[in-house]
Amino acid sequence: MTGTTTPWEELVTSALLGTDRRPPAADPARPGHDATAALLDAAAVHTVRRRAGLLPARAAERPEPAAHDPRPALPAAARRRLAQLLADRSGAAGTGGRRGSSPDLTELLPQWLAAANRRRFQAPHTLLPALLDAARARTDLRPQALTLAGPRALWLARLNPDWKFALRGAAGSSVLPDPGDTGQVALLWQEGLFAERVALLGAVRAHDPAAAPALLATTWAAERAEDRLMFLDSLRTGLSDADEPFLEQALSDRSRNVRATAAELLSALPRSALAARMAARSESCVSLDRTEGDVRIGVEAPHECDAAMQRDGVVPKPPTGRGERSWWLGQLVEAAPLSGWPSRLGGRTPEQIVALPVADGWREELHAAWCRAAVRQRDADWSRALLGAPALPPDTGPGTASLAERAKLLATLPGDERAVWVADFIGAHGMSEAFQLLGVCAVPWAEPLGRAVVDALDIARDAGSYPWSFSGVMGLAERCLDPAEASRLEILTATPDEAEDASPGAGGYWSEAFQRLVSTLSLRAAMLAELDIPTEPGPDRPGP
């Protein structure tokens, strides 16, 4: 057939322009044959020739097997639950404003992952693609999802570019050498992926705190600025005096962000040389003032930000709308050890110091800096003093009126004390002011806090308003209340009689919301029970 010798490019041109404008070469064996059919016949023959002429390719080299994961497999019921949670991760997207009475499985996935990781299970291999897809879509899931996925997540990420995030964010998901094996540690540190190196640094740090900075120093000068910053940030966990020499050197780093992080970490070490320098500077700025008879705190803010202050992390240029001197003062005070203020201010306790009047309108600036110092240094005594009594109106607290700052101060307190403080705050001020504070309370909520939240929601229901303004608190309650509370809350699922001044239908909406709360708590209880079932051998581990 003549048409079969027509070059492929000409056939493509005829197809693009149309056989009326560019007819294919005629086939003498089939005179008068339809031009369109002739084009298709020629293309078919050409395609067969092209395929038949292909030479077999060399087989690609098979990838190395994934590293062994010694963790046990999930119990069967927990495997099915994980599959359900992953399948439903986008199920709530189109539900609109009304959520109904069914639990939101999407919001339970982080809690399930955390519980499975506490029990040191490994993810089923068949669910790894769905688990990695979920982690790709939700960055908040990544740490827990990659921990559960284990070394196979890194193995898969090397084969699928869609999962490349795992190669930089999977700290703890790879099998690491013995931290005492200096040869293997040095090899992985030089050649490993970033996530593997972060995990290695943490393992070495847990084994020998002084060895981690020494390991960092071997490649520090050659690291990228963003990697130096992340390595430095990882030293927050287990920060100790042994880190001071390395951090002191990092104060001269060429990256401003690295210098600032090094200064912040050093200021969290009360015995560091930087903390002593900051204490001396702040002492020259803040002192007792008895000139007018009454004892008060006098403030003389810095008049300049010299090179030594800048090396110690003081940023010279203030944000827009902020005065230079107050900006410098705040940085000095927040970096000074809180333990030094009682002796400098007449032997007073933190509560007594915070209660002192401050001269010349510096109170707000000084107290805000002390709040930041208490959070940075994890000082519970100063946090209690700056928080004050929970019954005080939020705008008259001794330390700060900001609920965000109060939440940070609360995070430094022991879990039980934190829960009682927030419960008392809710009892005094209701739920509208407490949402940010609830976010820092340990899960599941302690009994006094859970009771205070449920009582406040019940009061809001009795007031006859719609529950939508409390949807955020209700969502938190679903995730944070003790699952054992489900049976006690059944009574709230009934639809109450509506008062004359109540919003139409509000009782039904509240009933639906409490039904969802009870259902979610019951589901959380079932999830935890499924994870506590006796485990099965891992897929690459022999059975008993």
Coordinates of C-alpha atoms in Angstrom, one line a residue:
M1 CA 0.0 0.0 0.0
T2 CA 1.5 3.3 -1.1
G3 CA 0.0 5.2 1.8
T4 CA 2.0 3.1 4.2
T5 CA 5.2 4.6 2.9
T6 CA 4.0 8.2 3.5
P7 CA 6.1 9.8 6.2
W8 CA 4.5 10.0 9.6
E9 CA 4.8 13.7 9.7
E10 CA 2.8 14.1 6.5
L11 CA 0.1 11.8 8.0
V12 CA -0.1 14.1 11.1
T13 CA -0.3 17.2 8.9
S14 CA -3.2 15.7 6.9
A15 CA -5.0 14.8 10.2
L16 CA -4.5 18.3 11.6
L17 CA -5.5 20.3 8.5
G18 CA -8.2 17.8 7.3
T19 CA -8.2 15.5 4.4
D20 CA -10.1 18.0 2.2
R21 CA -7.2 20.5 2.4
R22 CA -4.3 18.0 2.6
P23 CA -5.5 14.6 1.2
P24 CA -3.1 11.7 2.0
A25 CA -1.2 10.0 -0.9
A26 CA -3.5 7.9 -3.0
D27 CA -3.4 4.1 -2.7
P28 CA -3.2 2.6 -6.2
A29 CA -4.5 -0.7 -4.9
R30 CA -7.7 0.9 -3.8
P31 CA -8.7 3.6 -6.4
G32 CA -11.5 5.9 -5.3
H33 CA -11.1 4.9 -1.6
D34 CA -12.4 7.4 0.9
A35 CA -9.6 9.8 1.9
T36 CA -10.4 9.7 5.6
A37 CA -10.4 5.9 5.7
A38 CA -7.1 5.9 3.7
L39 CA -5.5 8.2 6.3
L40 CA -6.6 6.0 9.2
D41 CA -5.4 2.9 7.4
A42 CA -2.0 4.4 6.8
A43 CA -1.7 5.6 10.3
A44 CA -2.6 2.1 11.7
V45 CA 0.0 0.4 9.5
H46 CA 2.6 3.1 10.4
T47 CA 1.9 2.6 14.2
V48 CA 2.3 -1.2 13.9
R49 CA 5.6 -0.7 12.1
R50 CA 6.9 1.8 14.7
R51 CA 6.0 -0.6 17.6
A52 CA 7.4 -3.6 15.9
G53 CA 10.7 -1.8 15.3
L54 CA 11.2 -0.9 19.0
L55 CA 14.2 -2.6 20.6
P56 CA 13.6 -4.0 24.0
A57 CA 14.9 -1.7 26.8
R58 CA 17.2 -2.7 29.5
A59 CA 15.4 -3.6 32.7
A60 CA 15.7 -0.8 35.2
E61 CA 17.7 -1.5 38.3
R62 CA 15.4 -2.6 41.2
P63 CA 15.3 -0.2 44.2
E64 CA 16.9 -1.3 47.4
P65 CA 14.4 -2.8 49.9
A66 CA 13.0 -0.5 52.5
A67 CA 14.7 -0.5 55.9
H68 CA 13.4 -3.0 58.4
D69 CA 10.7 -1.7 60.8
P70 CA 10.6 -3.8 64.0
R71 CA 7.5 -2.2 65.4
P72 CA 4.4 -4.4 65.8
A73 CA 1.5 -4.3 63.3
L74 CA -1.8 -2.6 64.2
P75 CA -4.6 -4.8 65.6
A76 CA -7.1 -5.7 63.0
A77 CA -9.9 -3.4 64.4
A78 CA -7.4 -0.5 64.5
R79 CA -6.4 -1.2 60.9
R80 CA -10.0 -1.0 59.8
R81 CA -10.5 2.2 61.8
L82 CA -7.5 3.9 60.1
A83 CA -8.8 2.9 56.7
Q84 CA -12.1 4.5 57.6
L85 CA -10.5 7.7 58.9
L86 CA -8.3 8.0 55.8
A87 CA -11.3 7.4 53.4
D88 CA -13.4 10.0 55.2
R89 CA -10.7 12.7 55.3
S90 CA -12.5 14.8 52.7
G91 CA -16.0 13.8 53.7
A92 CA -16.8 16.9 55.7
A93 CA -15.8 19.4 53.0
G94 CA -19.2 19.9 51.5
T95 CA -21.5 19.7 54.5
G96 CA -22.0 23.5 54.7
G97 CA -22.7 25.3 57.9
R98 CA -24.8 22.6 59.6
R99 CA -22.7 19.6 60.7
G100 CA -25.5 17.2 61.8
S101 CA -25.1 14.7 64.7
S102 CA -22.4 12.5 63.1
P103 CA -18.8 12.7 64.3
D104 CA -16.3 14.5 62.1
L105 CA -13.8 11.8 61.4
T106 CA -11.4 14.2 59.8
E107 CA -10.8 15.9 63.1
L108 CA -10.3 12.6 64.8
L109 CA -7.4 11.4 62.6
P110 CA -4.7 13.5 64.4
Q111 CA -5.8 12.1 67.7
W112 CA -5.8 8.5 66.4
L113 CA -2.3 8.9 64.9
A114 CA -1.0 10.3 68.2
A115 CA -2.5 7.4 70.2
A116 CA -1.1 4.8 67.7
N117 CA 2.4 6.4 67.9
R118 CA 2.4 6.4 71.7
R119 CA 1.9 2.6 71.4
R120 CA 4.7 2.4 68.8
F121 CA 2.7 0.7 66.1
Q122 CA 3.6 0.7 62.4
A123 CA 1.2 1.6 59.6
P124 CA -0.2 -1.2 57.4
H125 CA 1.7 -1.2 54.1
T126 CA -1.5 -1.2 52.1
L127 CA -2.6 2.1 53.7
L128 CA 0.7 3.9 53.3
P129 CA -0.3 5.7 50.0
A130 CA -3.5 7.0 51.5
L131 CA -1.6 8.0 54.7
L132 CA 1.0 9.9 52.7
D133 CA -1.6 11.6 50.6
A134 CA -3.4 12.8 53.8
A135 CA -0.1 14.1 55.1
R136 CA 0.6 15.8 51.8
A137 CA -2.8 17.6 52.0
R138 CA -2.6 18.5 55.7
T139 CA 0.7 19.8 57.1
D140 CA -0.5 19.4 60.7
L141 CA -0.7 15.6 60.1
R142 CA 2.8 15.2 58.8
P143 CA 4.8 14.6 62.0
Q144 CA 2.5 12.0 63.4
A145 CA 1.7 10.4 59.9
L146 CA 5.4 10.1 59.0
T147 CA 6.2 8.6 62.4
L148 CA 3.5 6.0 61.9
A149 CA 4.6 5.3 58.3
G150 CA 8.2 4.7 59.4
P151 CA 11.2 4.0 57.2
R152 CA 8.9 2.8 54.3
A153 CA 7.6 6.4 54.0
L154 CA 11.1 7.6 53.0
W155 CA 11.5 4.7 50.7
L156 CA 8.2 5.5 48.9
A157 CA 9.0 9.2 48.9
R158 CA 12.2 8.5 46.8
L159 CA 10.0 6.8 44.2
N160 CA 7.1 9.3 44.0
P161 CA 7.7 13.0 43.7
D162 CA 4.2 13.8 45.1
W163 CA 5.5 12.6 48.5
K164 CA 8.9 14.4 48.5
F165 CA 7.8 16.4 51.5
A166 CA 8.6 13.3 53.6
L167 CA 12.3 13.5 52.6
R168 CA 12.6 16.8 54.5
G169 CA 10.0 16.4 57.2
A170 CA 10.2 12.9 58.4
A171 CA 12.4 13.3 61.5
G172 CA 12.3 10.0 63.5
S173 CA 10.9 7.9 60.6
S174 CA 14.2 6.3 59.5
V175 CA 16.2 3.6 61.1
L176 CA 19.2 5.3 62.7
P177 CA 22.6 3.9 63.7
D178 CA 23.6 3.4 67.3
P179 CA 24.4 6.9 68.6
G180 CA 27.6 5.5 70.1
D181 CA 28.8 4.2 66.7
T182 CA 30.8 7.3 65.7
G183 CA 31.7 5.9 62.3
Q184 CA 28.1 5.2 61.2
V185 CA 26.9 8.5 62.8
A186 CA 29.5 10.5 60.9
L187 CA 28.6 8.7 57.6
L188 CA 24.9 9.4 57.9
W189 CA 25.6 12.9 59.0
Q190 CA 27.7 13.5 55.9
E191 CA 25.5 11.7 53.4
G192 CA 22.0 11.4 54.8
L193 CA 18.8 13.2 53.8
F194 CA 17.9 16.3 55.8
A195 CA 15.2 14.5 57.7
E196 CA 17.6 11.7 58.6
R197 CA 20.1 14.1 59.8
V198 CA 17.6 15.9 62.0
A199 CA 16.5 12.6 63.5
L200 CA 20.2 11.6 63.9
L201 CA 20.9 14.9 65.7
G202 CA 18.1 14.2 68.1
A203 CA 19.2 10.6 68.8
V204 CA 22.8 11.7 69.4
R205 CA 21.6 14.5 71.7
A206 CA 19.5 12.0 73.8
H207 CA 22.6 9.7 74.1
D208 CA 25.1 12.4 74.8
P209 CA 24.0 16.1 75.1
A210 CA 27.5 17.4 74.5
A211 CA 28.0 15.3 71.3
A212 CA 25.1 17.0 69.4
P213 CA 26.7 20.5 69.1
A214 CA 30.1 18.8 68.3
L215 CA 28.4 16.9 65.5
L216 CA 26.8 20.1 64.2
A217 CA 30.2 21.9 64.3
T218 CA 31.7 19.4 61.8
T219 CA 29.6 20.7 58.9
W220 CA 28.2 24.0 60.2
A221 CA 30.2 26.3 57.9
A222 CA 29.0 24.4 54.8
E223 CA 25.3 24.2 55.7
R224 CA 22.7 26.4 54.0
A225 CA 21.3 29.2 56.1
E226 CA 17.9 27.7 56.3
D227 CA 19.3 24.3 57.4
R228 CA 21.5 26.0 60.0
L229 CA 18.4 27.7 61.4
M230 CA 16.4 24.4 61.6
F231 CA 19.3 22.5 63.1
L232 CA 19.7 25.2 65.7
D233 CA 16.0 25.3 66.4
S234 CA 16.1 21.5 67.1
L235 CA 18.4 22.2 70.0
R236 CA 15.4 23.6 71.9
T237 CA 14.6 20.1 73.0
G238 CA 16.9 19.2 75.8
L239 CA 18.6 22.6 75.8
S240 CA 21.3 22.7 78.5
D241 CA 24.4 24.5 79.6
A242 CA 26.5 22.1 77.4
D243 CA 25.1 23.9 74.3
E244 CA 26.4 27.3 75.4
P245 CA 29.8 27.3 73.6
F246 CA 28.3 26.3 70.3
L247 CA 25.4 28.8 70.7
E248 CA 27.9 31.6 71.7
Q249 CA 29.8 31.0 68.4
A250 CA 26.5 31.1 66.5
L251 CA 26.0 34.7 67.7
S252 CA 28.5 35.6 65.0
D253 CA 26.7 33.7 62.2
R254 CA 26.3 35.4 58.8
S255 CA 22.5 34.8 58.9
R256 CA 20.5 37.3 61.0
N257 CA 17.8 34.6 61.8
V258 CA 20.5 32.2 63.0
R259 CA 22.0 34.9 65.2
A260 CA 18.6 35.8 66.7
T261 CA 17.7 32.1 67.4
A262 CA 21.1 31.5 69.1
A263 CA 20.5 34.6 71.3
E264 CA 17.0 33.4 72.2
L265 CA 18.3 30.0 73.2
L266 CA 21.1 31.4 75.2
S267 CA 18.7 33.7 77.1
A268 CA 16.8 30.6 78.1
L269 CA 19.9 29.4 79.9
P270 CA 20.0 31.5 83.1
R271 CA 23.7 30.6 83.8
S272 CA 24.9 31.6 80.3
A273 CA 27.3 34.4 79.7
L274 CA 24.7 36.1 77.4
A275 CA 22.1 35.9 80.2
A276 CA 24.6 37.6 82.6
R277 CA 25.3 40.4 80.0
M278 CA 21.5 41.0 79.6
A279 CA 21.0 41.0 83.4
A280 CA 23.7 43.7 83.8
R281 CA 22.1 45.8 81.0
S282 CA 18.6 45.4 82.4
E283 CA 19.7 46.1 85.9
S284 CA 20.9 49.5 84.8
C285 CA 17.5 50.2 83.3
V286 CA 15.1 48.9 86.0
S287 CA 15.5 49.6 89.7
L288 CA 13.5 50.5 92.9
D289 CA 12.5 54.2 93.1
R290 CA 11.9 55.7 96.6
T291 CA 12.3 59.3 95.7
E292 CA 8.6 60.2 96.4
G293 CA 8.1 58.2 99.6
D294 CA 6.2 55.3 98.0
V295 CA 8.2 52.4 96.7
R296 CA 7.8 51.9 93.0
I297 CA 9.8 50.6 90.1
G298 CA 11.8 53.2 88.1
V299 CA 12.7 52.7 84.5
E300 CA 15.4 54.3 82.4
A301 CA 15.3 52.8 78.9
P302 CA 18.5 52.5 76.9
H303 CA 19.6 55.5 74.9
E304 CA 21.4 53.5 72.2
C305 CA 21.7 50.0 70.8
D306 CA 25.4 49.4 70.5
A307 CA 27.2 46.7 68.5
A308 CA 27.6 44.5 71.6
M309 CA 23.8 44.6 72.2
Q310 CA 23.2 43.7 68.6
R311 CA 25.6 40.8 68.7
D312 CA 23.6 39.5 71.7
G313 CA 20.4 39.5 69.6
V314 CA 18.9 42.9 70.3
V315 CA 17.3 44.1 67.0
P316 CA 18.0 47.8 66.6
K317 CA 15.2 48.9 64.4
P318 CA 11.7 48.8 66.0
P319 CA 8.5 47.8 64.2
T320 CA 6.4 50.6 62.8
G321 CA 4.7 52.6 65.5
R322 CA 7.0 51.5 68.3
G323 CA 9.5 53.7 70.0
E324 CA 13.2 52.8 69.8
R325 CA 13.9 53.0 73.5
S326 CA 10.9 50.9 74.6
W327 CA 11.7 48.4 71.9
W328 CA 15.3 48.0 73.2
L329 CA 14.2 47.9 76.9
G330 CA 11.7 45.1 76.1
Q331 CA 14.4 43.0 74.5
L332 CA 16.8 43.4 77.3
V333 CA 14.3 42.5 80.0
E334 CA 12.9 39.5 78.3
A335 CA 16.4 38.1 77.8
A336 CA 17.5 38.7 81.5
P337 CA 17.2 35.8 84.0
L338 CA 14.0 36.2 86.0
S339 CA 15.7 34.6 89.0
G340 CA 17.8 37.8 89.5
W341 CA 14.9 40.3 89.9
P342 CA 13.9 39.4 93.5
S343 CA 17.4 40.3 94.9
R344 CA 17.6 43.4 92.8
L345 CA 14.2 44.6 93.9
G346 CA 14.4 44.3 97.6
G347 CA 14.0 40.6 98.2
R348 CA 10.4 40.6 97.0
T349 CA 8.6 37.6 95.5
P350 CA 7.4 37.6 91.9
E351 CA 3.9 38.4 93.1
Q352 CA 5.1 41.4 95.1
I353 CA 7.2 42.7 92.3
V354 CA 4.4 42.5 89.8
A355 CA 2.1 44.3 92.2
L356 CA 4.5 47.3 92.5
P357 CA 3.6 50.5 90.7
V358 CA 5.8 51.4 87.7
A359 CA 6.9 55.0 87.2
D360 CA 6.3 57.1 84.1
G361 CA 3.9 54.8 82.3
W362 CA 6.4 51.9 81.7
R363 CA 4.2 49.3 83.4
E364 CA 2.7 47.8 80.3
E365 CA 6.1 47.5 78.5
L366 CA 7.9 46.1 81.6
H367 CA 5.2 43.5 82.4
A368 CA 4.9 42.4 78.7
A369 CA 8.7 41.8 78.7
W370 CA 8.5 39.8 81.9
C371 CA 5.7 37.7 80.4
R372 CA 7.9 36.9 77.4
A373 CA 10.7 36.0 79.7
A374 CA 8.5 33.7 81.8
V375 CA 7.4 31.8 78.7
R376 CA 11.0 31.6 77.3
Q377 CA 12.5 30.5 80.6
R378 CA 9.5 28.2 81.5
D379 CA 9.3 29.9 84.9
A380 CA 6.0 28.8 86.6
D381 CA 6.4 31.1 89.6
W382 CA 6.6 34.2 87.5
S383 CA 3.8 32.9 85.2
R384 CA 1.5 32.5 88.2
A385 CA 2.3 36.1 89.4
L386 CA 1.7 37.5 85.9
L387 CA -1.5 35.6 85.4
G388 CA -3.0 36.6 88.7
A389 CA -6.3 35.2 90.0
P390 CA -8.5 33.7 87.2
A391 CA -11.5 35.7 88.6
L392 CA -9.9 39.0 87.8
P393 CA -11.4 40.8 84.8
P394 CA -9.1 40.0 81.8
D395 CA -8.3 43.7 81.1
T396 CA -7.1 44.2 84.7
G397 CA -4.8 41.3 85.1
P398 CA -1.4 42.0 86.7
G399 CA 0.7 40.9 83.7
T400 CA -1.2 41.2 80.5
A401 CA -4.7 41.7 79.2
S402 CA -3.9 39.6 76.1
L403 CA -5.5 36.2 76.1
A404 CA -2.9 35.0 73.6
E405 CA -0.1 35.9 76.1
R406 CA -2.1 34.4 79.0
A407 CA -2.3 31.2 77.0
K408 CA 1.5 31.1 76.7
L409 CA 1.9 31.8 80.4
L410 CA -0.5 29.0 81.2
A411 CA 1.5 26.5 79.1
T412 CA 4.4 26.8 81.6
L413 CA 2.2 25.5 84.5
P414 CA 1.7 21.9 85.4
G415 CA -1.2 20.3 83.5
D416 CA -3.6 19.9 86.5
E417 CA -3.0 23.4 87.7
R418 CA -3.5 24.8 84.2
A419 CA -6.9 23.0 84.0
V420 CA -8.1 24.3 87.3
W421 CA -7.1 27.9 86.4
V422 CA -9.0 27.8 83.1
A423 CA -12.0 26.1 84.8
D424 CA -12.1 29.0 87.3
F425 CA -11.7 31.5 84.5
I426 CA -14.7 30.0 82.7
G427 CA -16.8 30.0 85.9
A428 CA -16.0 33.7 86.3
H429 CA -16.2 35.0 82.7
G430 CA -18.0 32.4 80.6
M431 CA -16.9 30.7 77.4
S432 CA -16.6 33.8 75.1
E433 CA -13.2 34.7 76.6
A434 CA -11.8 31.2 77.1
F435 CA -11.3 29.7 73.7
Q436 CA -7.6 30.5 73.3
L437 CA -7.0 29.3 76.9
L438 CA -8.6 25.9 76.2
G439 CA -6.1 25.3 73.4
V440 CA -3.2 24.9 75.8
C441 CA -4.9 22.5 78.2
A442 CA -3.8 18.9 78.3
V443 CA -6.0 16.3 76.5
P444 CA -8.1 14.8 77.8
W445 CA -9.3 17.7 79.9
A446 CA -9.1 17.2 83.6
E447 CA -12.5 16.7 85.3
P448 CA -12.9 20.2 86.7
L449 CA -12.2 21.8 83.3
G450 CA -14.5 19.4 81.4
R451 CA -17.3 20.1 83.9
A452 CA -16.8 23.8 83.6
V453 CA -17.0 23.7 79.8
V454 CA -20.1 21.5 79.7
D455 CA -21.8 23.7 82.3
A456 CA -21.1 26.8 80.3
L457 CA -22.5 25.2 77.1
D458 CA -25.6 24.1 79.1
I459 CA -26.1 27.7 80.3
A460 CA -25.8 29.0 76.8
R461 CA -28.4 26.5 75.7
D462 CA -30.8 27.5 78.4
A463 CA -30.3 31.1 77.4
G464 CA -32.1 30.2 74.1
S465 CA -29.5 31.4 71.6
Y466 CA -28.3 29.3 68.6
P467 CA -25.2 27.1 69.2
W468 CA -23.3 28.4 66.2
S469 CA -21.4 31.0 68.1
F470 CA -20.1 28.2 70.3
S471 CA -19.2 25.8 67.4
G472 CA -15.4 26.3 68.1
V473 CA -15.8 25.4 71.7
M474 CA -18.0 22.5 70.9
G475 CA -15.4 21.2 68.4
L476 CA -12.7 21.4 71.0
A477 CA -15.0 19.6 73.5
E478 CA -15.4 16.8 71.0
R479 CA -11.7 16.3 70.7
C480 CA -10.6 17.1 74.2
L481 CA -13.3 16.0 76.7
D482 CA -12.6 12.7 78.5
P483 CA -14.3 10.0 76.5
A484 CA -15.6 8.5 79.8
E485 CA -17.9 11.5 80.0
A486 CA -20.1 10.3 77.2
S487 CA -22.7 8.5 79.3
R488 CA -23.0 11.4 81.8
L489 CA -23.8 13.8 78.9
E490 CA -26.6 11.7 77.4
I491 CA -29.2 13.8 79.2
L492 CA -28.2 16.9 77.2
T493 CA -29.1 15.3 73.9
A494 CA -32.8 15.7 74.6
T495 CA -34.6 18.6 72.9
P496 CA -35.5 21.1 75.6
D497 CA -38.8 23.0 75.7
E498 CA -38.3 26.3 74.0
A499 CA -38.9 29.5 76.1
E500 CA -41.0 32.3 74.6
D501 CA -37.9 34.5 74.1
A502 CA -35.7 31.7 72.6
S503 CA -34.5 31.7 69.0
P504 CA -36.8 29.6 66.9
G505 CA -35.5 26.0 66.6
A506 CA -32.5 26.7 68.9
G507 CA -33.4 23.7 71.1
G508 CA -33.3 21.3 68.2
Y509 CA -29.9 22.6 67.1
W510 CA -28.5 22.3 70.6
S511 CA -29.8 18.7 70.8
E512 CA -28.1 17.9 67.6
A513 CA -24.8 19.4 68.7
F514 CA -24.9 17.5 72.0
Q515 CA -25.8 14.3 70.1
R516 CA -22.7 14.8 68.0
L517 CA -20.6 15.5 71.1
V518 CA -21.7 12.2 72.8
S519 CA -21.3 10.2 69.6
T520 CA -17.8 11.6 69.1
L521 CA -16.8 10.8 72.7
S522 CA -18.1 7.3 72.3
L523 CA -16.2 6.9 69.0
R524 CA -12.9 8.1 70.7
A525 CA -13.4 5.6 73.5
A526 CA -13.8 2.8 70.9
M527 CA -10.7 4.0 69.0
L528 CA -8.5 3.8 72.1
A529 CA -9.9 0.4 73.0
E530 CA -9.1 -0.9 69.5
L531 CA -5.5 0.2 69.9
D532 CA -5.2 -1.6 73.2
I533 CA -6.2 -5.0 71.8
P534 CA -3.2 -7.5 71.9
T535 CA -1.0 -6.8 68.9
E536 CA -0.1 -8.9 65.9
P537 CA 3.4 -9.6 64.6
G538 CA 4.7 -7.1 62.1
P539 CA 4.6 -8.0 58.4
D540 CA 8.3 -8.8 58.3
R541 CA 8.4 -10.4 61.8
P542 CA 7.7 -14.0 62.5
G543 CA 4.8 -15.0 64.7
P544 CA 5.1 -16.8 68.0

